Coordinates of C-alpha atoms and ligand atoms in Angstrom, one line a residue:
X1 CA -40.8 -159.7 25.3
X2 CA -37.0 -160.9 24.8
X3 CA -34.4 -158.2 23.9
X4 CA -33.0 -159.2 20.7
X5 CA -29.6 -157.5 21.1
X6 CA -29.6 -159.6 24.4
X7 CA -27.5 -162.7 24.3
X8 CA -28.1 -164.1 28.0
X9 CA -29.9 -167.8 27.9
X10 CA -33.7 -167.7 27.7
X11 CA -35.3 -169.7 30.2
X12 CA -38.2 -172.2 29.7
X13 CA -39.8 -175.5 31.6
X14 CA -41.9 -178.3 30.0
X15 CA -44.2 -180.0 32.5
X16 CA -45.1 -183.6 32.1
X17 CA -46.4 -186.9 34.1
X18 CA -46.2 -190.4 32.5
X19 CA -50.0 -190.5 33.0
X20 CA -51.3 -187.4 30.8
X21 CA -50.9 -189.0 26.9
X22 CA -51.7 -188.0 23.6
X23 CA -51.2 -191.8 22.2
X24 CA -49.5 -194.3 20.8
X25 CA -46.9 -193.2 18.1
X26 CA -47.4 -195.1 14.8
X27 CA -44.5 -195.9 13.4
X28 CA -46.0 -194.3 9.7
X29 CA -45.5 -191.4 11.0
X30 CA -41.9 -191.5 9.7
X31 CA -42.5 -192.3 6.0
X32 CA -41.1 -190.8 3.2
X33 CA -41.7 -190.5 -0.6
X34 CA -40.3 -191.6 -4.0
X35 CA -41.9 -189.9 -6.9
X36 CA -40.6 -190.0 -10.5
X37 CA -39.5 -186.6 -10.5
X38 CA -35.9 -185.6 -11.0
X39 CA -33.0 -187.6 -9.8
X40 CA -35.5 -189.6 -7.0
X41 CA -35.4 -192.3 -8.7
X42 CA -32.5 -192.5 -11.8
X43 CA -29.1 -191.7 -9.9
X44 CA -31.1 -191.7 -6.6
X45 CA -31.9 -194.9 -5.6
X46 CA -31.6 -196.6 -8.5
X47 CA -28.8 -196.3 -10.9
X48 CA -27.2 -199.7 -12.5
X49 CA -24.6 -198.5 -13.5
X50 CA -23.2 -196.9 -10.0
X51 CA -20.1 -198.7 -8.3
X52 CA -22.4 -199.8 -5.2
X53 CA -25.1 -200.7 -7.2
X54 CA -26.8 -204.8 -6.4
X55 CA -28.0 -207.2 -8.4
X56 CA -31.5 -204.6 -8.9
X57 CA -29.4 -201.6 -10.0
X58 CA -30.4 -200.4 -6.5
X59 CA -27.5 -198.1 -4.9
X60 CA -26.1 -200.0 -1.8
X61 CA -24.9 -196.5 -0.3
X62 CA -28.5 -195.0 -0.4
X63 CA -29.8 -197.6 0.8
X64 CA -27.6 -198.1 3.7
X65 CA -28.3 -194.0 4.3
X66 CA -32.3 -194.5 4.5
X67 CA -32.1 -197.4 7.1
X68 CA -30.1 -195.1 9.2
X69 CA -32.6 -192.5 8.5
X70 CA -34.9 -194.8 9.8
X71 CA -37.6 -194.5 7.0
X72 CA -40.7 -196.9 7.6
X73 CA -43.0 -196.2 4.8
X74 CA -42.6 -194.8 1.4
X75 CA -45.2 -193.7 -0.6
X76 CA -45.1 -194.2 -5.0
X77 CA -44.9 -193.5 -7.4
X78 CA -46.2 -189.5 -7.1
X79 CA -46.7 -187.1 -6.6
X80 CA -48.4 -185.2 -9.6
X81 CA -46.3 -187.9 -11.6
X82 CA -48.9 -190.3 -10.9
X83 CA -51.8 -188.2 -11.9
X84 CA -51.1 -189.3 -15.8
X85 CA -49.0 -192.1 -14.9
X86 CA -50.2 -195.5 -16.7
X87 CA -48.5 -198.4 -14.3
X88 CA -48.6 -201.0 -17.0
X89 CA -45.6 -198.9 -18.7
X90 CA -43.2 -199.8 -15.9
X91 CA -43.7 -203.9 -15.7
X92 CA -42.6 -206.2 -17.7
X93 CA -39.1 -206.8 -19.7
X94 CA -37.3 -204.0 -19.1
X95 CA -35.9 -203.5 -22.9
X96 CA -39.6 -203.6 -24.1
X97 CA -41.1 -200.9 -21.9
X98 CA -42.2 -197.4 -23.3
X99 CA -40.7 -194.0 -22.7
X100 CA -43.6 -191.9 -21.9
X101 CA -43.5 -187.9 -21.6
X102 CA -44.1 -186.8 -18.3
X103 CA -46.3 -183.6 -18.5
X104 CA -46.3 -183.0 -14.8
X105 CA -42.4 -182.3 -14.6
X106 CA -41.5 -182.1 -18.0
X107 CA -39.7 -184.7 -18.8
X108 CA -38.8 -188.1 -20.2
X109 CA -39.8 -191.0 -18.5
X110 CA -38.1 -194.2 -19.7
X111 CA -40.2 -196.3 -17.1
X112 CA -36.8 -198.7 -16.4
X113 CA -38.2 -198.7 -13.0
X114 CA -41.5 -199.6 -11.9
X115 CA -44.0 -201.5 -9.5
X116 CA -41.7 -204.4 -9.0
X117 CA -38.2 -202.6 -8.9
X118 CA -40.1 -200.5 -6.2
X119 CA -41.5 -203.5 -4.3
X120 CA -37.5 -204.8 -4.6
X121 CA -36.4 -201.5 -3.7
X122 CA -39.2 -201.4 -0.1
X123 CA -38.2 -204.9 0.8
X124 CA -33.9 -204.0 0.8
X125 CA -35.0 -201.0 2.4
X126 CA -37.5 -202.4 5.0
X127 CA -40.0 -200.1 4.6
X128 CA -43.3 -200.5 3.9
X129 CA -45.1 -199.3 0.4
X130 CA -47.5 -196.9 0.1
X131 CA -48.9 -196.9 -3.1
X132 CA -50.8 -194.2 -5.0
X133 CA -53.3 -194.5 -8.1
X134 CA -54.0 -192.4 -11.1
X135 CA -57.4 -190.6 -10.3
X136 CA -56.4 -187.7 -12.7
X137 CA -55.9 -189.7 -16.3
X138 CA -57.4 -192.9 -15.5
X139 CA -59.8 -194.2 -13.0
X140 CA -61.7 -197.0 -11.8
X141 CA -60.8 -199.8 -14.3
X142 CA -57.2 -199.1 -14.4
X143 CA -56.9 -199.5 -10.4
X144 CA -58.5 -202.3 -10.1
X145 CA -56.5 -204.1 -12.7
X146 CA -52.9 -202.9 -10.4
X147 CA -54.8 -203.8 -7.5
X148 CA -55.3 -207.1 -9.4
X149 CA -51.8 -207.2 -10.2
X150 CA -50.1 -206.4 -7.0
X151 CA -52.3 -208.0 -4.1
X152 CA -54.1 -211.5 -5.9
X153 CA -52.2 -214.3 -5.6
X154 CA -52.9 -216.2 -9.4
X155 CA -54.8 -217.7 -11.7
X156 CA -55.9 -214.8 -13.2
X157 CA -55.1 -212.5 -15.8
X158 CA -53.5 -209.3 -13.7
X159 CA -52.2 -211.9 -11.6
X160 CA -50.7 -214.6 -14.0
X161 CA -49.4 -211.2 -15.7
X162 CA -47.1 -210.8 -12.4
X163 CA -46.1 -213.8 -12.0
X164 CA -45.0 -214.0 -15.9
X165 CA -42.6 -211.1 -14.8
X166 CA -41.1 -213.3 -12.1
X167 CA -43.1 -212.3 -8.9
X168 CA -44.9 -215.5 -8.0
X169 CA -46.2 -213.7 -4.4
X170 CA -48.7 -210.8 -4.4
X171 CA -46.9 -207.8 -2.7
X172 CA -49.6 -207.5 -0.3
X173 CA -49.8 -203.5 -0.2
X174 CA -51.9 -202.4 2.4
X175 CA -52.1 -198.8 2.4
X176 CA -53.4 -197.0 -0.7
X177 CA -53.6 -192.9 -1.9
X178 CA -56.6 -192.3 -4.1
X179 CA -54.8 -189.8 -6.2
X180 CA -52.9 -187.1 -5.8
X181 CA -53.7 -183.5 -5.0
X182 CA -57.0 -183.8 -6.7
X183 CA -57.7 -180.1 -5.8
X184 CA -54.9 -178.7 -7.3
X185 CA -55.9 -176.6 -10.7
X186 CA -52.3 -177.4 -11.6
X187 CA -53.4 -181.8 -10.9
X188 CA -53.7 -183.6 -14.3
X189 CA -57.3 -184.4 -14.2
X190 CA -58.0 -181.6 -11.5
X191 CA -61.5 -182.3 -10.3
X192 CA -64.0 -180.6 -8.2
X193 CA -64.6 -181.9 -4.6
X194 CA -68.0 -183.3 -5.5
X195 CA -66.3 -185.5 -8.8
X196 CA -63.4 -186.6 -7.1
X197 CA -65.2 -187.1 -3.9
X198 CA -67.5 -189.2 -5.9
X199 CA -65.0 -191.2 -8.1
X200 CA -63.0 -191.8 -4.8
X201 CA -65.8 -193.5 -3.0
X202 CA -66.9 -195.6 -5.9
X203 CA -63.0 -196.5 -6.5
X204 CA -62.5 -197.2 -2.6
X205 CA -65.8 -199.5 -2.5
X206 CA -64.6 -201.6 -5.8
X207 CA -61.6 -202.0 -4.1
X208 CA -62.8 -202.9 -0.9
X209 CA -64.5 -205.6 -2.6
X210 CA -60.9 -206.9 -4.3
X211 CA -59.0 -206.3 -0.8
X212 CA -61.5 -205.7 1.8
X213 CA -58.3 -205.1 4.4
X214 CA -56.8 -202.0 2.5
X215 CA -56.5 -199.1 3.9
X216 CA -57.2 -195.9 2.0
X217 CA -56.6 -192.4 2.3
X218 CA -58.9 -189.8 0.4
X219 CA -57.0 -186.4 -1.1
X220 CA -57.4 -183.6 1.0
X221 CA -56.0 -180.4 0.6
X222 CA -52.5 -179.6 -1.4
X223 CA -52.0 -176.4 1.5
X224 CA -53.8 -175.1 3.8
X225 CA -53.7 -172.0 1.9
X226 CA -55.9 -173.3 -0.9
X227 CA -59.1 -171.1 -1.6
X228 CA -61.0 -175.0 -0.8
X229 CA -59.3 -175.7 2.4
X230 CA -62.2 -176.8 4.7
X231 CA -65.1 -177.3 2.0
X232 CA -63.1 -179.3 0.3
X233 CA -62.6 -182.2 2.6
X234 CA -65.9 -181.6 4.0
X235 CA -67.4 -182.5 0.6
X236 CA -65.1 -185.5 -0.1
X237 CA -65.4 -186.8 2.9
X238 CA -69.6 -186.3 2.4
X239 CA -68.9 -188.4 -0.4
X240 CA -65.9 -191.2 0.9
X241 CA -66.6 -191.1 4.8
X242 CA -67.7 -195.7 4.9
X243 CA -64.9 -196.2 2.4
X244 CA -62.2 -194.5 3.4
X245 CA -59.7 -194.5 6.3
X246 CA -57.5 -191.7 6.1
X247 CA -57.6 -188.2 4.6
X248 CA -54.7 -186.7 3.1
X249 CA -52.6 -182.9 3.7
X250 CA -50.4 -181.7 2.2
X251 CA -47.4 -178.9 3.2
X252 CA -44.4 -177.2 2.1
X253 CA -42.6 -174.4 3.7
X254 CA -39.6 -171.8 2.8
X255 CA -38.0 -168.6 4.5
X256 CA -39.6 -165.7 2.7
X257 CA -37.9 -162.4 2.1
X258 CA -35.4 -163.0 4.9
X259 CA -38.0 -163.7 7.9
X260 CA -36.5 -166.6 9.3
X261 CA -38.6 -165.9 12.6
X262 CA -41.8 -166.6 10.6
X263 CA -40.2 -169.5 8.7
X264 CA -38.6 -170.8 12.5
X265 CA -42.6 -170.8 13.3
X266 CA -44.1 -172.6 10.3
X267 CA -45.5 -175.4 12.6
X268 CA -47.9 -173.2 13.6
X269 CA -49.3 -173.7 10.4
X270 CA -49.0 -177.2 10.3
X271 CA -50.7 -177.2 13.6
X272 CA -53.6 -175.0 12.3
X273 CA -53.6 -177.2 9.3
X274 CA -54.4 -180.7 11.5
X275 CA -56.7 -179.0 13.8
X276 CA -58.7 -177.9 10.6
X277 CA -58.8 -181.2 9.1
X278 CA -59.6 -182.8 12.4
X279 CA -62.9 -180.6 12.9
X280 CA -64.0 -180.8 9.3
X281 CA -64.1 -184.5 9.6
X282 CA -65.3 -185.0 13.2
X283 CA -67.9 -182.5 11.9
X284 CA -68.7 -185.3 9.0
X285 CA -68.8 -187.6 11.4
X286 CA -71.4 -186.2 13.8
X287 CA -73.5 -185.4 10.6
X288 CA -73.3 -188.8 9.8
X289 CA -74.0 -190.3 13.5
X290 CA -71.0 -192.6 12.8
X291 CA -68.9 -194.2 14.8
X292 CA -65.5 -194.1 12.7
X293 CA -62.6 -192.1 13.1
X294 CA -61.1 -190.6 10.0
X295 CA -57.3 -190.1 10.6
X296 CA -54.6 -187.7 8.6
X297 CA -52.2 -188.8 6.6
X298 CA -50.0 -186.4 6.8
X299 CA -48.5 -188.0 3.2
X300 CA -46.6 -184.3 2.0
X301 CA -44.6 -182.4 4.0
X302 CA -41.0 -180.4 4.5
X303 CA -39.3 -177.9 3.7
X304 CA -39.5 -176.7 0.2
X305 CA -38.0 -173.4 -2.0
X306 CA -40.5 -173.3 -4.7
X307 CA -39.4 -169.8 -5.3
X308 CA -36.0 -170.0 -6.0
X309 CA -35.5 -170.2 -9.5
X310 CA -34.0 -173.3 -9.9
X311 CA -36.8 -175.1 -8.2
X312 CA -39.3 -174.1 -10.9
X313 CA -40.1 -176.8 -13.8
X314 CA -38.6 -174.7 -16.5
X315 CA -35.3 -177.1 -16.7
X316 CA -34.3 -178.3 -19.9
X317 CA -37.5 -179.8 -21.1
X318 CA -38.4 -183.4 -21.9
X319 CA -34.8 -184.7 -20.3
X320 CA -34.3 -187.5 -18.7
X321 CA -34.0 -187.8 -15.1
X322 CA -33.0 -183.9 -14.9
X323 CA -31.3 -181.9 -12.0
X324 CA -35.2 -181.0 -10.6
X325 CA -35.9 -179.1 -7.1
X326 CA -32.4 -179.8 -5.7
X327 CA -32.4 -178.4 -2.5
X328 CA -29.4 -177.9 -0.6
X329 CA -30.7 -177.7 3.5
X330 CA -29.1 -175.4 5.7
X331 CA -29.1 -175.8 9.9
X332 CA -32.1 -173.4 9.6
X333 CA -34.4 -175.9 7.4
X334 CA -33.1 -178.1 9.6
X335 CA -34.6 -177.0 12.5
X336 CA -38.0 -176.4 10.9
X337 CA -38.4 -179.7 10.3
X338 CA -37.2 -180.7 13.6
X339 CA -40.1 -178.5 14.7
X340 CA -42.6 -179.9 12.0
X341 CA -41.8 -183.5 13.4
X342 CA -42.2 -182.1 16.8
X343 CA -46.2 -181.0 15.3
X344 CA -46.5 -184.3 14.1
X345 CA -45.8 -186.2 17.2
X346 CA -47.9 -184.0 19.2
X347 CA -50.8 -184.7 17.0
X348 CA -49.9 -188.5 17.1
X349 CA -53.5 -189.3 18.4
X350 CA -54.9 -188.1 14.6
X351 CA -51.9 -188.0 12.4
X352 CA -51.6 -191.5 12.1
X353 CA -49.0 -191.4 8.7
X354 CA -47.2 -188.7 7.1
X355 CA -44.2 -188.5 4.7
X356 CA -41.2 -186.6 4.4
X357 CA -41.5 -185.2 0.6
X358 CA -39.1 -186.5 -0.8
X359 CA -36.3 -189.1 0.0
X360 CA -33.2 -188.6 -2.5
X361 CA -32.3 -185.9 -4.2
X362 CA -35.4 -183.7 -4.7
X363 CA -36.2 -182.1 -1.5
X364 CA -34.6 -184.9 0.0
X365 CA -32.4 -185.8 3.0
X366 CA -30.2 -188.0 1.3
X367 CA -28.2 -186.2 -1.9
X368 CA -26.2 -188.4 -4.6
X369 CA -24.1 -187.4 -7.3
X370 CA -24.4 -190.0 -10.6
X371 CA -21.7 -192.2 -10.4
X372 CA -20.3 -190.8 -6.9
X373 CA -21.0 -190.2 -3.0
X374 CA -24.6 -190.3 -1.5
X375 CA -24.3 -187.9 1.9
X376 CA -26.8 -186.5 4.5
X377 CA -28.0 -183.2 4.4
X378 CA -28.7 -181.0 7.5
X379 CA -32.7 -182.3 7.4
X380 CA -31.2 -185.8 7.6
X381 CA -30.2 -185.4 11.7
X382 CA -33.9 -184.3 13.2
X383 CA -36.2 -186.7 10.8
X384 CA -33.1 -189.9 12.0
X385 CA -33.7 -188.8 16.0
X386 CA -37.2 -188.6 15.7
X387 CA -37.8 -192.1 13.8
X388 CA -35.1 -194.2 16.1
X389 CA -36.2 -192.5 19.4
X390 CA -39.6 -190.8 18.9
X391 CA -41.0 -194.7 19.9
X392 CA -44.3 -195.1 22.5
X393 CA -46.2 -193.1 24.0
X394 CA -46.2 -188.8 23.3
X395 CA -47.0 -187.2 26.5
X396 CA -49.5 -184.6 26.8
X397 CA -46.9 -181.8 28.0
X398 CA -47.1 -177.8 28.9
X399 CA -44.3 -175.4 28.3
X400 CA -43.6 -172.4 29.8
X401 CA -41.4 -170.3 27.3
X402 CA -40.7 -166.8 26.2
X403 CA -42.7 -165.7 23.4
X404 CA -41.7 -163.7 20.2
X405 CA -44.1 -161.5 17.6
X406 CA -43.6 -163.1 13.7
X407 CA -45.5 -161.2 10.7
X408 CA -46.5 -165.0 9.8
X409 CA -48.2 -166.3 12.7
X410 CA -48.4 -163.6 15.6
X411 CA -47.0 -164.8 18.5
X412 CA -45.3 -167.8 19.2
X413 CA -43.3 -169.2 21.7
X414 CA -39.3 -169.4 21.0
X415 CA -39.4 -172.9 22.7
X416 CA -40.9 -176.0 20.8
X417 CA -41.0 -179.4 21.8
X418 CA -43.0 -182.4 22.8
X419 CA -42.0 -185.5 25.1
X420 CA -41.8 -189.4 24.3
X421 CA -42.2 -192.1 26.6
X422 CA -41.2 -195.6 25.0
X423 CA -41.7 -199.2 26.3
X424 CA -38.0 -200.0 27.5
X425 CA -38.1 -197.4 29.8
X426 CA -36.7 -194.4 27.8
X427 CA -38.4 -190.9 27.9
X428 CA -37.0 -188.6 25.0
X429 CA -37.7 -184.7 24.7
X430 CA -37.8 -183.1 21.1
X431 CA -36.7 -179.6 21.7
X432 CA -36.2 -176.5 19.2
X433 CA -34.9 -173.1 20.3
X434 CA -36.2 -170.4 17.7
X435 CA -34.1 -168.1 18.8
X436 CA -31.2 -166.9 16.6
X437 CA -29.2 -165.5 19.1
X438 CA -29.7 -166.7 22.5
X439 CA -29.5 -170.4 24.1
X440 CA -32.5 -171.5 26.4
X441 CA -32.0 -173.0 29.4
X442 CA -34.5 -175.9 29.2
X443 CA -36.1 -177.7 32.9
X444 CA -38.0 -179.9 33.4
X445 CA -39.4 -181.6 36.8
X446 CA -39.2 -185.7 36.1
X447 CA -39.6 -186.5 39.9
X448 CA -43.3 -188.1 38.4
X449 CA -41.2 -191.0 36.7
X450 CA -39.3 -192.3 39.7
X451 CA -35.5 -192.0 39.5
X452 CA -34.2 -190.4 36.5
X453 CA -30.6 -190.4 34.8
X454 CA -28.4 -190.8 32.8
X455 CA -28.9 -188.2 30.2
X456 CA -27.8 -187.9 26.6
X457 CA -28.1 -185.1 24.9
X458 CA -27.4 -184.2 21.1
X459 CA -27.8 -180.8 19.4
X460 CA -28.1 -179.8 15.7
X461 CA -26.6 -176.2 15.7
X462 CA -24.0 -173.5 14.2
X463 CA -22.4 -170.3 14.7
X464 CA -23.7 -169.8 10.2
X465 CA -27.4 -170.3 10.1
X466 CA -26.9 -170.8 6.0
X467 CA -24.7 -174.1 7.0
X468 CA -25.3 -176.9 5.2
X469 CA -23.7 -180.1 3.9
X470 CA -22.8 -180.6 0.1
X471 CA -20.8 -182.4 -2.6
X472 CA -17.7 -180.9 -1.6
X473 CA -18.5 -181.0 2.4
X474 CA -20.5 -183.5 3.0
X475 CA -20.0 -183.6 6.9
X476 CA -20.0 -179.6 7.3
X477 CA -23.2 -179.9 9.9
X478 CA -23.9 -182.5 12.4
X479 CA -25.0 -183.5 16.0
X480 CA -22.7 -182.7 18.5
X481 CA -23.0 -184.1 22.4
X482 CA -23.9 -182.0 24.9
X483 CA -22.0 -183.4 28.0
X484 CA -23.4 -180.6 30.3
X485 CA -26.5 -182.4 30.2
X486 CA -27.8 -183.7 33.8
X487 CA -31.3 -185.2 35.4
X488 CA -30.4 -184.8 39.6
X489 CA -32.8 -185.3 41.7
X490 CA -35.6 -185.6 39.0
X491 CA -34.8 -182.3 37.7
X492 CA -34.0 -182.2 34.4
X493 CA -31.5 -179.3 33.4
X494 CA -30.5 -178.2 29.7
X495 CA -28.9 -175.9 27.7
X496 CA -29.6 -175.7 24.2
X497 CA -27.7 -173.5 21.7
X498 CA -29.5 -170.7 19.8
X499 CA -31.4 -172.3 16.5
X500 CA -30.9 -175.8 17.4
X501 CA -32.5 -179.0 17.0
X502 CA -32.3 -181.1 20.4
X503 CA -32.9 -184.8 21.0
X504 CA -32.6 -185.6 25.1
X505 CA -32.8 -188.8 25.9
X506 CA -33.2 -190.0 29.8
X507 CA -33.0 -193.2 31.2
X508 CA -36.1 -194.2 34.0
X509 CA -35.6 -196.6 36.3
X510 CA -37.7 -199.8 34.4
Ligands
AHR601 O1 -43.2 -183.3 -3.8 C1 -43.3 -182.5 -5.0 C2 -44.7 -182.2 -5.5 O2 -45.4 -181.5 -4.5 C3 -45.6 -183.4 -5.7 O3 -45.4 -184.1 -6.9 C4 -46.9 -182.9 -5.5 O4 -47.8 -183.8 -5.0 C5 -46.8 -181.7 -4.6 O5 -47.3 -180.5 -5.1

């Protein structure tokens, strides 16, 4: 075991070979979320009356910010927003729409922003829309008429309803959530797994028969620390296994009582958490003789402080658009979700979508003020590397690595990472050092890729673990270079700071 008071580099090797994969990396694996909830939507991306706002009210600044984050997918409207969430509210002439109380979050909801504002919103932003339905309030009827709405072309009455409101093309979305967090005694219209597994498969099948191309992903668990982990999705996927594609999970973590060693080592839950889910549906499937793969949509996930007491929903009540889980990241939640995305691409082969929860504001990598700057926080820099470089194929790799004992999660290893290989000829290691104190000298042998070099090299790190970037210093934490970086003779040889995030990238002869 490391000496703590020690501050020599650790040592540790990854071992790879261009032939041992996990798979192909979809690109949904770097989606995000929008949710009414807080300032997501009003004075996140949306707010009219903002100097950089277009034609849509949509801010220009956040939306320049999320295509360098490289967001793909984004999932909408919630969330447990959508669980009493009637769509119809938020179509239509703006002036004439309803304000609604939101009893999930407490507030007012003035529904100046809706279906097509989001669709307008996904197509500036090039991302593709994930779109989730009421299974709490509402049910069958209710999605078929938005399914109606969104994805038929005309000449009937959901679809002659669009195109009254000026969108003469159905927006075509694919990829469907039946519901949100279904198991959740907190979930408006909570459900046992047996009703929602049942209202889910009839839902899926009417859809099907709509759309028979849509994709759909059943509710699994809202944490893996849910008394119905397991059983649950063992009985909703009983119930939705021919109808459904994907089943959800859901995950938030925080640094607990000052253990940042367990918090560094949350993946380890995460990884539990898809191994879990993977079983209990392979099980289904072996019950069932069938020949179909559910995958995970991994559709919830970051970093989350749920027990500070500003995150709680006790904010001034029924306000509009109020100052809700506002998050400020430091370099230490950074690197936890460097290490979560790390999970994610290791697991590529079954985790086949997933979402950063949430985009602006609340528990977000972007942060705006109303009427001023949008900026990135420290979460921003690992979820940006990942999307733009974690491209192709995820090797299958082994790590040798000093280990440490946390009260969380036993023993882990202090060094995290995973490998990428990508068409152009590109291979790109994902590397966290847990360690608070010490730097790890990282190796790797490459000689199985032919010639190798040059390197680049970029670290997320700092001397103050509580960094992090706000209003008044926006740019207080970001990647630096790390020149010292080298590949000779197919070795690869790098050092990376205590706590960091590292993205190396090596060129391979084509
Ligand atoms: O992302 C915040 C909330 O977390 C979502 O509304 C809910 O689905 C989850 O519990």
């Amino acid at each position: 075991m490391p000496n703590p008071a020690d501050d020599t580099p650790l040592a540790g090797a990854v071992h790879l070979d261009p032939n041992f994969t996990v798979g192909e990396v979809n690109p949904r694996l770097f989606g995000s979320f929008v949710e009414h909830l807080g300032r997501c939507v009003y004075t996140g991306v949306f707010e009219p009356d903002h100097p950089s706002a277009d034609a849509d009210g949509l801010r220009t600044d956040v939306l320049a910010l999320i295509q360098e984050l490289g967001v793909t997918m984004v999932r909408y409207p919630g969330g447990n927003f959508v669980s009493g969430y009637r769509w119809e509210d938020g179509v239509g002439p703006a002036e004439q729409r309803p304000r609604r109380l939101d009893t999930a979050w407490r507030a007012v909801e003035t529904n100046q922003f809706g279906l097509n504002e989001f669709m307008r919103f996904a197509d500036k932003a090039g991302v593709e829309a994930m779109q989730a339905v009421n299974l709490g309030t509402r049910g069958l009827q209710e999605t078929l008429d938005l399914l109606e709405y969104t994805n038929h072309p005309g000449a009937t009455a959901w679809s002659e309803l669009r195109r009254s409101h000026g969108v003469d093309k159905p927006h075509n979305i694919r990829l469907w959530c039946l519901g949100n967090e279904m198991d959740g005694p907190w979930q408006l219209g909570h459900k046992t797994a047996d009703e929602y597994g049942r209202l889910a498969a009839l839902t899926a099948q009417a859809m099907r028969d709509l759309d028979p191309g849509l994709e759909l992903v059943a509710c699994g668990s809202s944490s893996r620390s849910m008394p119905t982990f397991g059983s649950w999705e063992a009985t909703v996927l009983e119930h939705t296994y021919d109808h459904v594609d994907f089943i959800s999970c859901h995950a938030y973590y925080e640094e607990k009582n000052g253990d940042v060693d367990s918090f560094l080592a949350s993946a380890a839950d995460m990884e539990a958490f898809i191994d879990g889910v993977v079983a209990t549906a392979d099980h289904i499937r072996a019950k069932r003789h069938s020949a179909k793969q559910i995958n995970l949509s991994f559709d919830e996930w970051n970093v989350w402080y749920q027990s500070r007491p500003h995150n709680n929903t006790d904010t001034p009540d029924w306000s509009v658009a109020p100052r809700q889980l506002e998050d400020a990241y430091s370099l230490t939640d950074a690197v936890v979700v460097g290490s979560l995305l790390i999970t994610l691409l290791r697991h590529c082969d079954r985790v086949t979508a997933a979402c950063l929860a949430q985009l602006v504001n609340v528990i977000a990598p972007i942060m705006t003020e109303p009427g001023g700057p949008a900026w990135r926080q420290t979460t921003f820099f690992p979820f940006a590397d990942a999307a733009r470089h974690g491209r192709g194929q995820v090797l299958r790799l082994n790590l040798d690595s000093p280990v440490h004992d946390t009260a969380d999660h036993g023993r882990v290893p202090l060094l995290h990472a995973t490998a990428v290989q990508d068409g152009d000829g590109t291979l790109t290691v994902f590397a966290v050092n847990r360690d608070t104190t010490r730097p790890l000298e990282l190796t790797a042998d490459l000689r199985a890729f032919g010639p190798a070099g040059p390197v680049w090299h970029t670290a997320l790190a700092d001397p103050d673990r509580h960094a992090a970037n706000t209003l008044h210093q926006q740019d207080r934490v970001t990647p630096a270079q790390v020149t010292e970086t080298r590949a000779d003779d197919g070795r690869l040889k790098a050092l990376l700071p205590p706590l960091s995030w590292n993205t190396i990238r090596i060129a391979l002869a084509p």
